[in-house]
Short mmCIF file of N, CA and C in Angstrom, two decimals:
data_model
loop_
_atom_site.label_atom_id
_atom_site.label_comp_id
_atom_site.label_asym_id
_atom_site.label_seq_id
_atom_site.Cartn_x
_atom_site.Cartn_y
_atom_site.Cartn_z
N MET A 1 26.05 -99.70 -56.73
CA MET A 1 25.75 -98.34 -55.30
C MET A 1 25.55 -99.18 -54.13
N ALA A 2 26.88 -99.70 -53.15
CA ALA A 2 27.00 -100.16 -52.30
C ALA A 2 26.95 -99.16 -51.10
N ASP A 3 26.57 -97.46 -51.44
CA ASP A 3 25.99 -96.67 -50.35
C ASP A 3 24.81 -96.26 -50.00
N ILE A 4 24.64 -96.95 -48.81
CA ILE A 4 23.03 -97.05 -48.06
C ILE A 4 22.48 -95.59 -48.24
N GLU A 5 23.52 -94.26 -48.47
CA GLU A 5 22.63 -92.53 -48.08
C GLU A 5 22.13 -92.61 -49.71
N GLN A 6 23.13 -93.62 -50.69
CA GLN A 6 22.39 -92.91 -51.47
C GLN A 6 21.58 -93.89 -52.19
N ALA A 7 21.58 -94.87 -51.63
CA ALA A 7 20.49 -95.92 -52.13
C ALA A 7 19.15 -95.45 -51.29
N LYS A 8 19.07 -94.87 -50.30
CA LYS A 8 18.02 -94.11 -49.51
C LYS A 8 17.52 -92.78 -50.41
N ALA A 9 18.56 -92.53 -51.16
CA ALA A 9 17.70 -91.05 -52.08
C ALA A 9 17.34 -91.37 -53.16
N THR A 10 18.18 -92.86 -53.61
CA THR A 10 17.60 -93.12 -54.99
C THR A 10 15.73 -93.82 -54.68
N PHE A 11 16.01 -94.47 -53.70
CA PHE A 11 14.40 -95.28 -52.87
C PHE A 11 13.87 -93.83 -52.67
N ALA A 12 13.94 -92.97 -52.29
CA ALA A 12 12.88 -91.64 -51.99
C ALA A 12 12.72 -91.39 -53.53
N ARG A 13 12.79 -91.13 -54.23
CA ARG A 13 12.76 -90.89 -55.83
C ARG A 13 11.51 -91.82 -56.24
N PHE A 14 11.62 -93.12 -56.04
CA PHE A 14 10.47 -93.79 -56.33
C PHE A 14 9.25 -93.77 -55.36
N ASP A 15 9.71 -93.52 -53.82
CA ASP A 15 8.49 -93.31 -52.71
C ASP A 15 7.82 -92.23 -53.46
N ALA A 16 7.08 -91.99 -54.17
CA ALA A 16 5.73 -90.67 -54.37
C ALA A 16 5.09 -90.31 -53.13
N ASP A 17 5.02 -91.17 -52.33
CA ASP A 17 3.82 -90.48 -51.21
C ASP A 17 4.79 -90.20 -49.35
N GLY A 18 5.87 -91.07 -49.56
CA GLY A 18 6.54 -91.13 -48.50
C GLY A 18 6.20 -92.29 -47.45
N ASP A 19 5.93 -93.34 -48.15
CA ASP A 19 4.52 -94.11 -46.94
C ASP A 19 6.16 -94.99 -46.68
N GLY A 20 6.97 -95.77 -47.51
CA GLY A 20 8.15 -96.22 -46.85
C GLY A 20 7.86 -97.65 -48.05
N GLN A 21 6.92 -97.38 -48.81
CA GLN A 21 6.77 -98.56 -49.65
C GLN A 21 6.79 -98.15 -51.32
N VAL A 22 7.58 -98.45 -52.31
CA VAL A 22 7.45 -98.16 -53.97
C VAL A 22 5.98 -99.50 -54.47
N THR A 23 5.10 -98.48 -54.77
CA THR A 23 3.78 -99.34 -55.15
C THR A 23 4.36 -99.41 -57.29
N PRO A 24 3.77 -100.54 -58.08
CA PRO A 24 4.16 -101.07 -59.13
C PRO A 24 3.88 -99.37 -59.48
N ASP A 25 2.73 -98.27 -59.30
CA ASP A 25 2.32 -97.24 -59.54
C ASP A 25 3.55 -96.49 -59.85
N GLU A 26 3.58 -96.11 -58.09
CA GLU A 26 4.71 -95.36 -58.30
C GLU A 26 6.45 -95.46 -59.10
N PHE A 27 6.46 -97.09 -59.26
CA PHE A 27 7.57 -97.04 -59.97
C PHE A 27 7.32 -96.89 -61.03
N LYS A 28 6.36 -96.92 -61.51
CA LYS A 28 6.00 -96.78 -63.16
C LYS A 28 6.05 -95.47 -63.90
N ARG A 29 6.17 -94.62 -62.83
CA ARG A 29 5.84 -92.98 -63.28
C ARG A 29 7.31 -92.53 -62.42
N ALA A 30 7.78 -93.01 -61.70
CA ALA A 30 9.04 -92.73 -61.77
C ALA A 30 10.22 -92.97 -62.92
N MET A 31 10.33 -93.82 -63.12
CA MET A 31 11.24 -94.71 -64.56
C MET A 31 10.72 -93.46 -65.63
N ALA A 32 9.41 -92.47 -65.66
CA ALA A 32 9.05 -92.36 -67.22
C ALA A 32 9.56 -91.21 -66.44
N GLU A 33 9.76 -90.03 -65.15
CA GLU A 33 10.36 -89.19 -65.21
C GLU A 33 12.01 -89.28 -65.02
N MET A 34 12.21 -90.40 -64.67
CA MET A 34 13.98 -90.36 -65.44
C MET A 34 13.84 -90.70 -66.82
N GLY A 35 13.17 -90.62 -67.41
CA GLY A 35 13.50 -91.10 -69.19
C GLY A 35 13.22 -92.24 -69.69
N ASP A 36 12.08 -92.81 -68.60
CA ASP A 36 12.33 -94.16 -69.15
C ASP A 36 10.93 -93.95 -69.48
N PRO A 37 10.08 -93.52 -70.55
CA PRO A 37 8.32 -93.98 -70.46
C PRO A 37 8.10 -94.73 -70.92
N TYR A 38 9.04 -96.52 -71.71
CA TYR A 38 8.33 -97.43 -71.91
C TYR A 38 8.10 -98.61 -70.79
N VAL A 39 8.40 -97.73 -69.85
CA VAL A 39 7.80 -99.02 -68.36
C VAL A 39 6.85 -98.96 -68.11
N THR A 40 5.85 -99.98 -68.72
CA THR A 40 3.76 -100.43 -68.76
C THR A 40 3.59 -101.13 -67.14
N GLY A 41 2.77 -100.91 -66.87
CA GLY A 41 1.97 -101.15 -65.72
C GLY A 41 2.24 -102.68 -65.50
N PRO A 42 2.26 -103.80 -66.43
CA PRO A 42 2.49 -105.21 -66.27
C PRO A 42 4.10 -105.23 -65.58
N VAL A 43 5.30 -104.19 -66.10
CA VAL A 43 6.39 -104.45 -66.43
C VAL A 43 6.67 -103.78 -65.09
N ALA A 44 5.99 -102.55 -64.50
CA ALA A 44 6.30 -102.03 -63.18
C ALA A 44 5.86 -103.40 -62.33
N GLU A 45 4.76 -103.79 -62.70
CA GLU A 45 4.46 -105.14 -61.65
C GLU A 45 5.35 -106.24 -61.15
N ALA A 46 6.02 -106.57 -62.85
CA ALA A 46 6.73 -107.11 -62.39
C ALA A 46 8.36 -107.28 -61.59
N VAL A 47 8.47 -106.07 -61.87
CA VAL A 47 9.70 -105.65 -61.03
C VAL A 47 9.36 -105.60 -59.31
N ILE A 48 8.34 -104.98 -59.20
CA ILE A 48 7.96 -104.86 -57.77
C ILE A 48 7.98 -106.22 -57.48
N LYS A 49 6.94 -107.50 -57.82
CA LYS A 49 7.03 -108.44 -57.49
C LYS A 49 8.30 -109.08 -57.49
N ALA A 50 9.05 -109.36 -58.24
CA ALA A 50 10.36 -109.65 -58.10
C ALA A 50 11.33 -109.49 -56.92
N LYS A 51 11.89 -108.31 -56.65
CA LYS A 51 12.23 -107.66 -55.23
C LYS A 51 11.09 -107.78 -53.91
N ASP A 52 9.56 -108.11 -54.49
CA ASP A 52 8.50 -108.36 -52.73
C ASP A 52 9.00 -109.50 -52.48
N THR A 53 9.84 -109.31 -51.11
CA THR A 53 10.42 -110.64 -50.57
C THR A 53 8.97 -111.19 -49.52
N ASP A 54 8.33 -109.93 -49.15
CA ASP A 54 6.87 -110.60 -47.91
C ASP A 54 6.04 -110.47 -48.25
N GLY A 55 6.07 -110.24 -50.00
CA GLY A 55 4.46 -110.90 -50.54
C GLY A 55 3.22 -109.36 -50.16
N ASP A 56 4.11 -108.62 -49.93
CA ASP A 56 2.85 -107.64 -50.25
C ASP A 56 1.92 -106.87 -50.82
N GLY A 57 2.91 -107.15 -52.44
CA GLY A 57 2.63 -106.66 -53.59
C GLY A 57 3.70 -104.66 -53.48
N THR A 58 4.37 -104.86 -52.61
CA THR A 58 4.88 -103.16 -52.89
C THR A 58 5.93 -103.96 -52.19
N MET A 59 7.58 -102.66 -52.79
CA MET A 59 9.05 -102.51 -52.87
C MET A 59 9.21 -101.64 -50.90
N SER A 60 9.96 -102.33 -50.19
CA SER A 60 10.15 -101.53 -48.96
C SER A 60 11.51 -101.08 -49.16
N PHE A 61 12.23 -100.15 -48.54
CA PHE A 61 13.65 -99.79 -48.43
C PHE A 61 14.43 -101.08 -48.56
N ASP A 62 14.03 -101.15 -47.37
CA ASP A 62 14.67 -103.09 -47.01
C ASP A 62 15.70 -103.86 -48.45
N GLU A 63 14.00 -104.39 -48.74
CA GLU A 63 13.74 -105.07 -49.95
C GLU A 63 14.38 -104.25 -50.81
N PHE A 64 14.71 -103.25 -51.22
CA PHE A 64 15.52 -102.39 -52.71
C PHE A 64 17.13 -102.64 -51.66
N TRP A 65 17.08 -101.96 -50.95
CA TRP A 65 18.78 -102.08 -50.30
C TRP A 65 18.98 -103.74 -50.87
N GLN A 66 18.21 -105.02 -50.10
CA GLN A 66 19.18 -106.10 -50.54
C GLN A 66 18.74 -106.43 -51.65
N ALA A 67 18.25 -106.54 -52.48
CA ALA A 67 18.47 -106.49 -54.20
C ALA A 67 19.81 -105.43 -54.37
N LEU A 68 19.92 -104.80 -54.26
CA LEU A 68 21.42 -103.86 -54.59
C LEU A 68 22.85 -104.50 -54.28
N GLN A 69 22.30 -105.49 -53.13
CA GLN A 69 23.14 -105.90 -52.58
C GLN A 69 23.61 -107.74 -52.98
N ALA A 70 22.47 -108.20 -54.26
CA ALA A 70 22.53 -109.07 -54.96
C ALA A 70 23.82 -109.23 -55.90
#
């Protein structure tokens, strides 16, 4: 998914409140809505932590985009 516009649309599905940050709870909810109800709170926290390069506990679009480039 190297297309930034597609990445922005995908990120928006996770960013429920539109504040530009994806919390573990938003990640868990979005995954459930996309058909994966097995993402638990601890799993969501681990995924966000793995992508959270600035240590604020959330994933920004820049962090999401960077993860896609890896």
